[in-house]
Amino acid sequence: MFYRDDEGSLQVVSLEPVTSVTIGRGSGCDLRVPWDESVSRVHAELVRVGQHWTVVDDGLSRNGTFLNGERVSGRRRLHDGDTFVVGDTSFSFRDIRAGTSQLTSVQAEVLTTASLSPTQRNILTSLCRPYKQEGAYATPASNLQIAGELFLSVDAVKTQLRTLFQKFHIEDLPQNQKRAKLVERAFALGLVTRRDL
């Protein structure tokens, strides 16, 4: 599992050999996120059930826990590549038993803000901006909206988005899914946070 801390550094957490991990701001939590004030003292728990990991939110948190954009109520099984959000902090779950998700390759594939140009970072933030108010029900900003906000041409926005689709390895998705997947990955990797919006 990996996430970005308050300084933007990638943190990799091995879930072996433990059977449960509590996540929250409190000092008694196994995985502390004290910088994120929207996280409860004890927010959620990861629990191993047999060979699988689950994320559990039994009403411990004020703001809820979201798995792939859907609010968690009770227990939900985690699959390789899932993203869950606790407060404003995103966690990406990688199951090394799934075959292709070796920890070293995960670290190599992870994009950082340093791997994006300032223009790409601004476009990514503008693309995600509608999610500030509307949350999971929002739709990504249009090329025209992004161009207007950043004082760029629509063609320049399209060119930069094509480059971002390639960097995020989503260029082969159907056209109507690329933008939403780009937003999802930007939040999951911590490249855009709710504070940026």
Coordinates of C-alpha atoms in Angstrom, one line a residue:
M1 CA 0.0 0.0 0.0
F2 CA 1.3 3.5 -0.6
Y3 CA 0.3 7.1 0.0
R4 CA 1.8 10.6 0.1
D5 CA 2.6 12.3 3.4
D6 CA 2.1 15.9 4.3
E7 CA 5.4 16.8 2.5
G8 CA 4.4 15.0 -0.7
S9 CA 6.8 12.1 -0.1
L10 CA 5.8 8.7 -1.2
Q11 CA 5.3 6.3 1.7
V12 CA 5.2 2.6 1.1
V13 CA 3.5 0.5 3.9
S14 CA 3.9 -3.3 4.0
L15 CA 0.8 -5.0 5.4
E16 CA 2.7 -8.2 6.1
P17 CA 2.7 -9.9 8.7
V18 CA 0.1 -8.0 10.6
T19 CA -3.7 -8.8 10.5
S20 CA -5.1 -5.4 11.1
V21 CA -4.0 -1.7 10.8
T22 CA -5.9 1.2 12.3
I23 CA -5.7 4.5 10.4
G24 CA -6.3 7.9 12.0
R25 CA -4.8 11.0 13.7
G26 CA -4.7 9.5 17.2
S27 CA -1.5 8.4 18.8
G28 CA -2.8 4.9 19.3
C29 CA -3.3 4.3 15.6
D30 CA -1.0 2.0 13.6
L31 CA -0.9 4.3 10.6
R32 CA -1.0 8.0 11.7
V33 CA -2.0 10.9 9.5
P34 CA -1.7 13.8 12.0
W35 CA -1.4 16.5 9.3
D36 CA -4.9 15.8 7.8
E37 CA -7.4 17.5 10.1
S38 CA -10.4 15.9 8.2
V39 CA -9.3 12.5 9.5
S40 CA -10.8 11.3 12.8
R41 CA -8.7 10.2 15.7
V42 CA -9.6 6.6 14.8
H43 CA -10.9 6.8 11.2
A44 CA -10.8 3.4 9.6
E45 CA -9.2 -0.1 9.9
L46 CA -7.7 -2.5 7.4
V47 CA -8.4 -6.1 8.4
R48 CA -7.1 -9.3 6.9
V49 CA -9.9 -11.8 6.4
G50 CA -8.5 -15.1 5.2
Q51 CA -6.2 -14.3 2.3
H52 CA -7.8 -10.9 1.5
W53 CA -7.6 -7.4 3.0
T54 CA -10.7 -5.3 3.7
V55 CA -11.2 -1.7 4.6
V56 CA -13.6 -1.2 7.5
D57 CA -15.5 2.0 8.5
D58 CA -18.1 1.1 11.1
G59 CA -19.0 4.7 11.8
L60 CA -15.7 5.5 13.5
S61 CA -15.2 8.6 11.3
R62 CA -17.0 11.9 10.9
N63 CA -16.2 12.3 7.2
G64 CA -16.3 8.7 6.1
T65 CA -14.0 6.5 4.1
F66 CA -14.3 6.2 0.3
L67 CA -13.3 3.2 -1.8
N68 CA -12.9 4.0 -5.5
G69 CA -15.2 7.0 -5.0
E70 CA -17.9 5.2 -3.1
R71 CA -18.5 5.7 0.6
V72 CA -17.6 2.6 2.7
S73 CA -20.3 1.4 5.1
G74 CA -19.1 -1.6 7.1
R75 CA -16.5 -3.8 5.4
R76 CA -15.3 -3.7 1.8
R77 CA -12.8 -6.1 0.2
L78 CA -9.7 -4.5 -1.3
H79 CA -8.5 -5.5 -4.8
D80 CA -5.1 -4.8 -6.4
G81 CA -5.1 -1.2 -7.7
D82 CA -8.0 0.0 -5.4
T83 CA -7.8 3.5 -4.0
F84 CA -9.4 4.5 -0.7
V85 CA -9.6 7.9 0.7
V86 CA -9.5 8.8 4.4
G87 CA -10.1 12.5 5.0
D88 CA -8.0 14.2 2.2
T89 CA -5.4 11.5 2.1
S90 CA -5.5 8.8 -0.6
F91 CA -4.1 5.3 -0.2
S92 CA -3.4 3.0 -3.1
F93 CA -3.7 -0.7 -2.3
R94 CA -1.3 -3.1 -4.1
D95 CA -1.6 -6.8 -3.7
I96 CA 1.8 -8.3 -4.6
R97 CA 0.1 -11.7 -4.8
A98 CA -1.7 -10.4 -7.9
G99 CA 1.4 -11.1 -9.9
T100 CA 2.3 -7.8 -11.7
S101 CA 2.2 -5.6 -8.6
Q102 CA 5.7 -5.9 -7.2
L103 CA 6.6 -3.2 -4.8
T104 CA 9.6 -2.1 -6.7
S105 CA 7.7 -1.7 -9.9
V106 CA 5.0 0.2 -8.1
Q107 CA 7.5 2.8 -6.9
A108 CA 9.0 3.1 -10.4
E109 CA 5.6 3.7 -12.0
V110 CA 4.4 6.3 -9.5
L111 CA 4.3 9.8 -11.0
T112 CA 5.4 12.7 -8.8
T113 CA 4.8 16.4 -9.1
A114 CA 8.4 16.6 -10.3
S115 CA 7.6 14.4 -13.3
L116 CA 4.9 17.0 -14.5
S117 CA 5.6 20.3 -16.1
P118 CA 4.0 23.4 -14.4
T119 CA 1.5 23.6 -17.2
Q120 CA 0.5 19.9 -16.9
R121 CA 0.1 20.3 -13.1
N122 CA -2.1 23.4 -13.6
I123 CA -4.2 21.6 -16.2
L124 CA -4.5 18.6 -13.9
T125 CA -5.7 20.8 -11.0
S126 CA -8.2 22.6 -13.2
L127 CA -9.5 19.3 -14.5
C128 CA -10.1 18.2 -10.9
R129 CA -11.6 21.5 -9.7
P130 CA -15.3 20.5 -10.0
Y131 CA -14.7 17.8 -7.5
K132 CA -14.2 20.4 -4.7
Q133 CA -17.9 21.1 -4.4
E134 CA -19.6 18.1 -6.0
G135 CA -17.4 15.3 -4.7
A136 CA -18.0 11.8 -6.2
Y137 CA -20.8 13.1 -8.4
A138 CA -18.8 15.7 -10.2
T139 CA -17.6 15.5 -13.8
P140 CA -14.1 16.7 -14.9
A141 CA -13.8 20.2 -16.2
S142 CA -14.1 20.6 -20.0
N143 CA -11.3 21.7 -22.3
L144 CA -13.0 25.0 -22.7
Q145 CA -13.3 25.5 -18.9
I146 CA -9.7 24.6 -18.4
A147 CA -8.6 26.9 -21.2
G148 CA -10.6 29.8 -19.8
E149 CA -9.3 29.4 -16.3
L150 CA -5.6 29.1 -17.4
F151 CA -5.7 31.5 -20.3
L152 CA -4.6 28.9 -22.8
S153 CA -6.0 27.8 -26.2
V154 CA -8.3 24.8 -26.3
D155 CA -5.7 23.1 -28.6
A156 CA -3.0 23.6 -26.0
V157 CA -5.2 22.0 -23.4
K158 CA -5.9 19.1 -25.7
T159 CA -2.2 18.6 -26.4
Q160 CA -1.3 18.6 -22.7
L161 CA -4.1 16.3 -21.8
R162 CA -2.9 13.8 -24.5
T163 CA 0.5 13.9 -22.9
L164 CA -1.0 13.3 -19.4
F165 CA -3.1 10.4 -20.7
Q166 CA 0.2 8.8 -21.9
K167 CA 2.1 9.5 -18.7
F168 CA -0.8 7.9 -16.7
H169 CA -1.0 5.0 -19.1
I170 CA -4.6 5.6 -19.9
E171 CA -4.4 6.6 -23.5
D172 CA -6.0 3.3 -24.6
L173 CA -9.2 3.8 -22.6
P174 CA -12.4 4.8 -24.4
Q175 CA -12.5 8.6 -24.9
N176 CA -15.4 9.1 -22.5
Q177 CA -13.5 7.4 -19.6
K178 CA -10.0 9.0 -19.9
R179 CA -10.8 12.3 -18.1
A180 CA -12.5 10.6 -15.1
K181 CA -9.7 8.1 -14.8
L182 CA -7.1 10.9 -14.9
V183 CA -8.9 12.7 -12.1
E184 CA -9.1 9.4 -10.1
R185 CA -5.4 8.7 -10.5
A186 CA -4.4 12.3 -9.8
F187 CA -6.2 12.2 -6.4
A188 CA -4.9 8.6 -5.7
L189 CA -1.3 9.6 -6.2
G190 CA -1.6 12.8 -4.3
L191 CA -0.7 14.9 -7.3
V192 CA -3.9 16.9 -6.7
T193 CA -5.3 17.3 -3.2
R194 CA -8.6 18.9 -2.1
R195 CA -6.5 21.8 -0.7
D196 CA -5.2 22.5 -4.3
L197 CA -8.8 23.0 -5.5

